[in-house]
Coordinates of C-alpha atoms in Angstrom, one line a residue:
I1 CA 120.6 84.7 112.2
H2 CA 120.6 87.3 109.4
Q3 CA 122.1 90.6 110.4
G4 CA 119.6 92.8 108.5
D5 CA 117.4 95.6 109.6
D6 CA 115.6 93.5 112.2
A7 CA 116.6 94.3 115.8
T8 CA 116.5 90.7 116.9
P9 CA 120.2 89.8 115.8
A10 CA 121.5 92.7 118.0
L11 CA 119.5 91.4 120.9
V12 CA 120.6 87.8 120.4
Y13 CA 124.3 88.9 120.2
G14 CA 123.9 90.9 123.3
A15 CA 122.3 88.0 125.2
M16 CA 124.6 85.3 123.8
G17 CA 127.6 87.1 122.4
N18 CA 130.2 84.7 123.6
T19 CA 128.5 81.8 121.7
C20 CA 128.1 83.7 118.4
T21 CA 130.4 83.6 115.5
T22 CA 130.3 85.4 112.2
L23 CA 129.9 83.2 109.2
S24 CA 132.5 84.0 106.6
D25 CA 131.3 85.6 103.3
S26 CA 127.9 86.1 104.9
C27 CA 125.8 88.6 106.7
A28 CA 124.8 86.1 109.3
L29 CA 125.7 84.9 112.8
H30 CA 125.8 81.4 114.2
C31 CA 124.7 81.5 117.9
E32 CA 125.0 78.1 119.6
N33 CA 121.7 77.1 121.3
A34 CA 120.1 80.6 120.6
C35 CA 116.7 78.9 120.4
L36 CA 114.6 81.9 119.5
R37 CA 111.0 81.8 120.7
P38 CA 108.5 84.2 118.9
V39 CA 106.1 86.4 120.7
T40 CA 103.5 88.9 119.5
I41 CA 102.7 91.7 122.0
M42 CA 99.4 93.5 121.6
V43 CA 98.6 96.9 123.2
D44 CA 95.8 99.3 122.7
S45 CA 95.9 101.7 119.7
N46 CA 95.6 104.7 122.0
A47 CA 98.8 104.0 123.9
S48 CA 100.5 106.8 122.0
P49 CA 99.1 110.0 120.5
D50 CA 100.5 108.8 117.2
P51 CA 100.2 105.0 117.0
D52 CA 102.8 104.8 114.2
A53 CA 105.3 106.5 116.5
L54 CA 104.9 104.0 119.4
V55 CA 108.1 102.0 120.0
L56 CA 108.7 98.9 122.1
E57 CA 112.1 98.9 123.8
I58 CA 113.5 95.7 125.2
A59 CA 116.6 95.3 127.3
H60 CA 118.4 92.1 128.2
S61 CA 118.6 92.1 131.9
L62 CA 122.2 90.8 132.2
S63 CA 124.1 92.3 129.3
G64 CA 122.0 95.6 129.2
T65 CA 121.7 95.3 125.4
T66 CA 118.7 97.4 124.3
V67 CA 116.9 97.3 121.1
Q68 CA 113.7 99.0 119.8
Y69 CA 110.9 97.6 117.7
T70 CA 108.2 99.4 115.7
G71 CA 104.8 97.9 115.5
H72 CA 101.9 97.6 113.1
Q73 CA 98.2 98.2 113.3
G74 CA 95.9 95.2 113.1
S75 CA 92.6 93.7 114.0
I76 CA 92.0 92.2 117.4
L77 CA 93.3 88.8 118.3
V78 CA 90.8 86.4 120.0
H79 CA 90.7 82.7 120.9
E80 CA 88.3 80.8 118.6
N81 CA 88.0 77.0 118.4
G82 CA 91.3 76.6 120.3
Q83 CA 93.2 78.9 118.0
V84 CA 94.2 82.6 118.1
V85 CA 92.7 84.4 115.2
H86 CA 92.3 87.9 113.9
K87 CA 88.7 89.3 114.1
S88 CA 88.7 92.0 111.5
S89 CA 84.9 92.3 111.1
Y90 CA 83.9 92.8 114.8
Y91 CA 84.3 96.3 116.1
P92 CA 86.8 96.9 113.3
D93 CA 88.3 100.2 114.5
A94 CA 87.5 100.1 118.2
S95 CA 89.1 96.7 118.7
R96 CA 92.2 97.3 116.6
G97 CA 95.4 96.9 118.5
R98 CA 99.0 97.8 118.0
F99 CA 101.2 94.6 117.5
F100 CA 104.9 94.0 118.0
T101 CA 106.3 90.7 116.8
I102 CA 109.7 89.7 118.0
A103 CA 111.8 86.6 118.7
L104 CA 113.8 86.2 121.9
P105 CA 116.6 83.8 123.0
P106 CA 116.6 82.4 126.5
G107 CA 117.0 85.0 129.3
S108 CA 115.2 87.7 131.2
Y109 CA 114.1 90.9 129.6
T110 CA 112.5 94.2 130.6
A111 CA 110.3 96.1 128.3
K112 CA 108.7 99.5 128.0
F113 CA 106.8 101.5 125.5
L114 CA 108.0 104.9 124.2
H115 CA 106.5 107.8 122.3
G116 CA 109.7 109.6 121.4
S117 CA 111.7 109.6 124.6
T118 CA 108.6 109.6 126.8
S119 CA 107.4 106.4 128.5
V120 CA 103.7 105.7 127.8
Y121 CA 101.4 103.2 129.6
P122 CA 99.1 101.0 127.5
S123 CA 95.7 100.3 128.8
F124 CA 96.5 96.6 128.4
I125 CA 99.4 94.4 127.4
K126 CA 98.7 90.9 125.9
E127 CA 101.4 88.4 125.0
Y128 CA 100.8 85.7 122.4
W129 CA 103.8 83.3 122.6
G130 CA 104.7 80.9 119.8
A131 CA 105.7 77.3 120.4
E132 CA 109.0 76.6 122.2
P133 CA 111.8 75.7 119.8
M134 CA 112.2 72.0 119.4
S135 CA 115.9 71.5 118.6
C136 CA 117.4 72.9 121.8
S137 CA 119.3 71.5 124.7
A138 CA 117.5 69.9 127.7
S139 CA 118.4 72.9 129.8
Y140 CA 116.4 75.3 127.6
A141 CA 114.4 77.9 129.5
S142 CA 111.8 80.1 127.9
P143 CA 112.5 83.8 127.9
T144 CA 110.6 86.0 130.3
L145 CA 109.4 89.6 129.9
T146 CA 108.6 92.2 132.6
Y147 CA 107.2 95.7 131.8
D148 CA 107.9 99.0 133.5
S149 CA 104.2 99.9 133.1
N150 CA 102.8 97.3 135.5
D151 CA 102.5 99.9 138.2
V152 CA 100.0 102.4 136.9
P153 CA 100.5 106.1 137.7
A154 CA 97.8 107.4 139.9
A155 CA 97.0 110.1 137.4
N156 CA 96.0 107.5 134.9
C157 CA 93.2 106.3 137.1
E158 CA 91.8 109.7 138.1
A159 CA 89.9 109.9 134.8
L160 CA 89.2 106.5 133.2
V161 CA 87.8 108.1 130.1
K162 CA 90.4 110.1 128.0
G163 CA 89.2 113.1 126.0
G164 CA 85.6 112.7 127.0
N165 CA 84.7 116.4 126.8
F166 CA 86.1 116.7 123.2
E167 CA 87.5 120.2 123.8
G168 CA 90.9 119.2 122.5
A169 CA 92.0 119.4 118.9
D170 CA 90.9 116.0 117.8
A171 CA 89.1 112.8 118.9
E172 CA 92.1 110.4 118.5
T173 CA 91.3 108.5 121.7
W174 CA 88.0 107.3 120.3
W175 CA 87.2 104.7 117.6
H176 CA 84.0 103.7 115.8
T177 CA 82.4 100.4 116.5
T178 CA 81.3 98.2 113.7
G179 CA 80.7 99.0 110.1
N180 CA 81.8 102.0 108.1
A181 CA 80.6 104.7 110.5
R182 CA 82.8 107.9 110.7
L183 CA 83.8 110.0 113.7
G184 CA 84.3 113.7 113.7
L185 CA 84.2 116.8 116.0
V186 CA 81.4 119.3 115.5
D187 CA 80.1 122.3 117.3
S188 CA 78.0 121.1 120.3
E189 CA 75.7 124.2 120.3
R190 CA 75.4 123.6 124.0
E191 CA 76.0 126.0 126.9
G192 CA 79.3 125.3 128.6
S193 CA 80.7 123.2 125.7
T194 CA 82.1 124.0 122.3
K195 CA 82.7 120.6 120.7
A196 CA 81.0 117.2 120.6
L197 CA 81.8 113.9 118.9
K198 CA 79.6 113.0 116.0
I199 CA 79.1 109.4 114.7
M200 CA 77.9 109.6 111.1
G201 CA 77.0 106.9 108.5
R202 CA 75.2 104.8 111.0
T203 CA 73.4 102.1 109.1
S204 CA 72.8 100.0 112.3
H205 CA 71.9 100.7 115.9
Q206 CA 75.2 99.1 116.8
Y207 CA 77.3 101.9 115.3
G208 CA 78.8 104.1 117.9
A209 CA 82.1 105.2 119.6
A210 CA 84.4 103.3 121.9
Q211 CA 87.6 103.6 123.9
W212 CA 89.8 101.1 125.8
V213 CA 89.8 101.6 129.6
D214 CA 93.0 101.1 131.5
S215 CA 92.2 97.7 133.0
R216 CA 94.8 98.2 135.7
C217 CA 92.6 100.9 137.2
L218 CA 89.5 98.6 137.5
N219 CA 89.4 97.4 141.1
A220 CA 87.5 94.2 142.0
G221 CA 84.5 95.0 144.1
S222 CA 84.5 98.8 143.3
S223 CA 81.6 100.6 141.8
Y224 CA 81.8 103.1 139.0
E225 CA 79.5 105.8 137.7
F226 CA 78.9 106.2 134.0
E227 CA 77.6 109.4 132.5
A228 CA 77.4 111.1 129.1
L229 CA 75.2 113.4 127.1
V230 CA 73.8 112.1 123.8
K231 CA 71.8 113.6 120.9
L232 CA 70.2 112.0 117.8
L233 CA 69.9 113.9 114.5
D234 CA 68.0 113.0 111.4
S235 CA 69.4 113.5 107.9
A236 CA 68.4 117.2 107.9
G237 CA 70.2 117.8 111.2
N238 CA 67.1 118.0 113.3
P239 CA 67.0 116.5 116.8
V240 CA 65.1 113.3 117.1
S241 CA 63.5 112.1 120.3
C242 CA 64.0 108.6 121.7
T243 CA 62.5 106.3 124.4
P244 CA 64.4 106.2 127.7
G245 CA 65.1 103.2 129.8
P246 CA 66.7 99.8 129.3
L247 CA 64.4 98.6 126.5
G248 CA 66.6 95.8 125.3
W249 CA 69.5 95.7 122.8
G250 CA 68.4 97.0 119.4
A251 CA 64.9 98.0 120.4
A252 CA 63.3 100.4 118.0
G253 CA 63.3 104.0 119.1
A254 CA 65.6 103.4 122.1
C255 CA 67.9 106.1 123.3
P256 CA 71.7 105.4 123.1
E257 CA 73.3 103.6 126.0
F258 CA 76.7 102.6 127.6
Q259 CA 78.0 99.1 127.1
L260 CA 81.1 97.2 128.2
F261 CA 82.9 94.6 126.1
G262 CA 86.1 92.8 127.2
H263 CA 88.4 89.8 127.0
N264 CA 89.7 87.6 129.7
A265 CA 93.1 85.8 130.0
D266 CA 91.5 82.5 129.2
G267 CA 90.3 83.8 125.8
T268 CA 86.6 84.1 126.8
S269 CA 84.8 87.4 126.4
F270 CA 81.9 89.3 127.9
H271 CA 79.4 91.9 126.8
Q272 CA 77.3 93.9 129.3
F273 CA 74.4 95.9 128.0
D274 CA 72.4 98.7 129.6
V275 CA 75.4 99.8 131.8
G276 CA 74.1 103.4 131.6
Y277 CA 70.9 104.6 129.8
A278 CA 68.6 107.6 129.6
S279 CA 66.0 108.1 132.3
E280 CA 64.1 110.8 130.5
S281 CA 63.4 111.6 126.9
P282 CA 65.6 114.4 125.4
A283 CA 63.9 117.8 125.9
A284 CA 63.6 120.5 123.3
S285 CA 64.6 123.0 125.9
D286 CA 68.0 121.2 126.1
G287 CA 68.5 121.3 122.3
G288 CA 67.7 117.6 122.0
W289 CA 70.4 116.4 124.4
A290 CA 69.6 113.5 126.8
R291 CA 71.7 112.4 129.8
I292 CA 72.6 108.7 130.0
H293 CA 73.6 107.6 133.4
G294 CA 74.3 104.3 135.3
F295 CA 76.3 102.4 137.8
A296 CA 78.3 99.2 137.5
S297 CA 80.2 97.0 140.0
F298 CA 83.4 95.5 138.7
E299 CA 83.2 91.9 139.8
G300 CA 84.0 88.5 138.4
A301 CA 85.0 88.5 134.7
V302 CA 85.0 92.3 134.4
A303 CA 87.3 92.9 137.4
S304 CA 89.8 90.3 136.2
A305 CA 89.6 91.1 132.5
E306 CA 92.8 91.8 130.5
R307 CA 91.2 94.5 128.4
V308 CA 87.9 96.4 128.7
L309 CA 86.3 98.4 126.0
V310 CA 83.6 101.0 126.9
H311 CA 81.3 102.1 124.1
I312 CA 78.2 104.2 123.5
N313 CA 75.9 103.2 120.8
G314 CA 72.2 102.7 120.1
G315 CA 69.6 104.9 118.5
D316 CA 67.9 103.9 115.3
A317 CA 69.8 103.2 112.1
G318 CA 70.1 106.2 109.8
L319 CA 70.4 108.7 112.6
D320 CA 73.6 110.6 113.5
L321 CA 74.7 110.2 117.1
L322 CA 76.4 113.1 119.0
V323 CA 78.0 112.4 122.4
D324 CA 79.7 114.8 124.9
E325 CA 80.8 115.0 128.5
I326 CA 81.6 111.2 128.8
S327 CA 82.9 110.2 132.2
I328 CA 83.5 107.1 134.3
M329 CA 84.3 107.7 137.9
E330 CA 85.1 105.3 140.7
I331 CA 82.7 105.9 143.6
S332 CA 84.1 103.4 146.0
P333 CA 87.9 104.0 145.9
P334 CA 90.4 101.2 146.7
T335 CA 92.4 101.2 149.9
A336 CA 95.7 101.0 148.0
S337 CA 97.1 102.0 144.6
P338 CA 96.2 99.5 141.9
T339 CA 98.8 97.3 140.3
R340 CA 98.1 94.7 137.7

């Protein structure tokens, strides 16, 4: 094991120190039966206000040795034809995750995610383990990881959407879906609100905005209410009317809508359309704003999903899309605090 800048040697030495010897004239350790197994850990890109500052801290349960790892931004990992692959072209920003690749010797480890000295709670944690090492003793046992964020703080579930009113300084909790659309905050020009999110450069009806929902807050059998205000603008900045109702994905002239997209533990995925949609055309008296609204019950694949992405898109290509006052509220609360 090379004793360079990587944190793994320190963790190995802490876990197996009595079996490690320093090789003479070398910056390396020899640790008998260390048998490192690689693992890549993916979390959502919004787990920290600054994704580049997010740190994974891992502690060996017996020795107490603690090391920290920095991650990197990447495209989402999915199962395809029996293999785990990066999907850089599908929802390129919305589906990007933060990845931490490490190698662990046998033993039990606890892990947590930090922004500075503050613990943060990712919306999801997904492990991709590499193959077990082949040249190890018969008594080899694969390492195990537990996370301090399995018990979700109640405050995390009070508002499933983060930053949905856009009154803060930025829109960092939101990502664009598909293509080269751009996101930015603009004056909402609406009573009771100062800012709205604008999705620009929409060359397809698919282009919108999305956010990971904390999947630990989604309770099987519970119902949720989806609500947002949307507005379509032409190239001159004039409001454009749209046709309300669930017209079918990509229908010409349709108003924007809520959708859900997610991944399950077995590698399968799901996509639910028309979760929330406009019931009336936008009125000129409301400045061209329309309300999209709907309900969804979290059952089956959605309730057991490892990660769930909520996004708002729709409206004809070439139109800018403004969104504001986005919320998802549970309307049939659980009888106990959720843990996943």
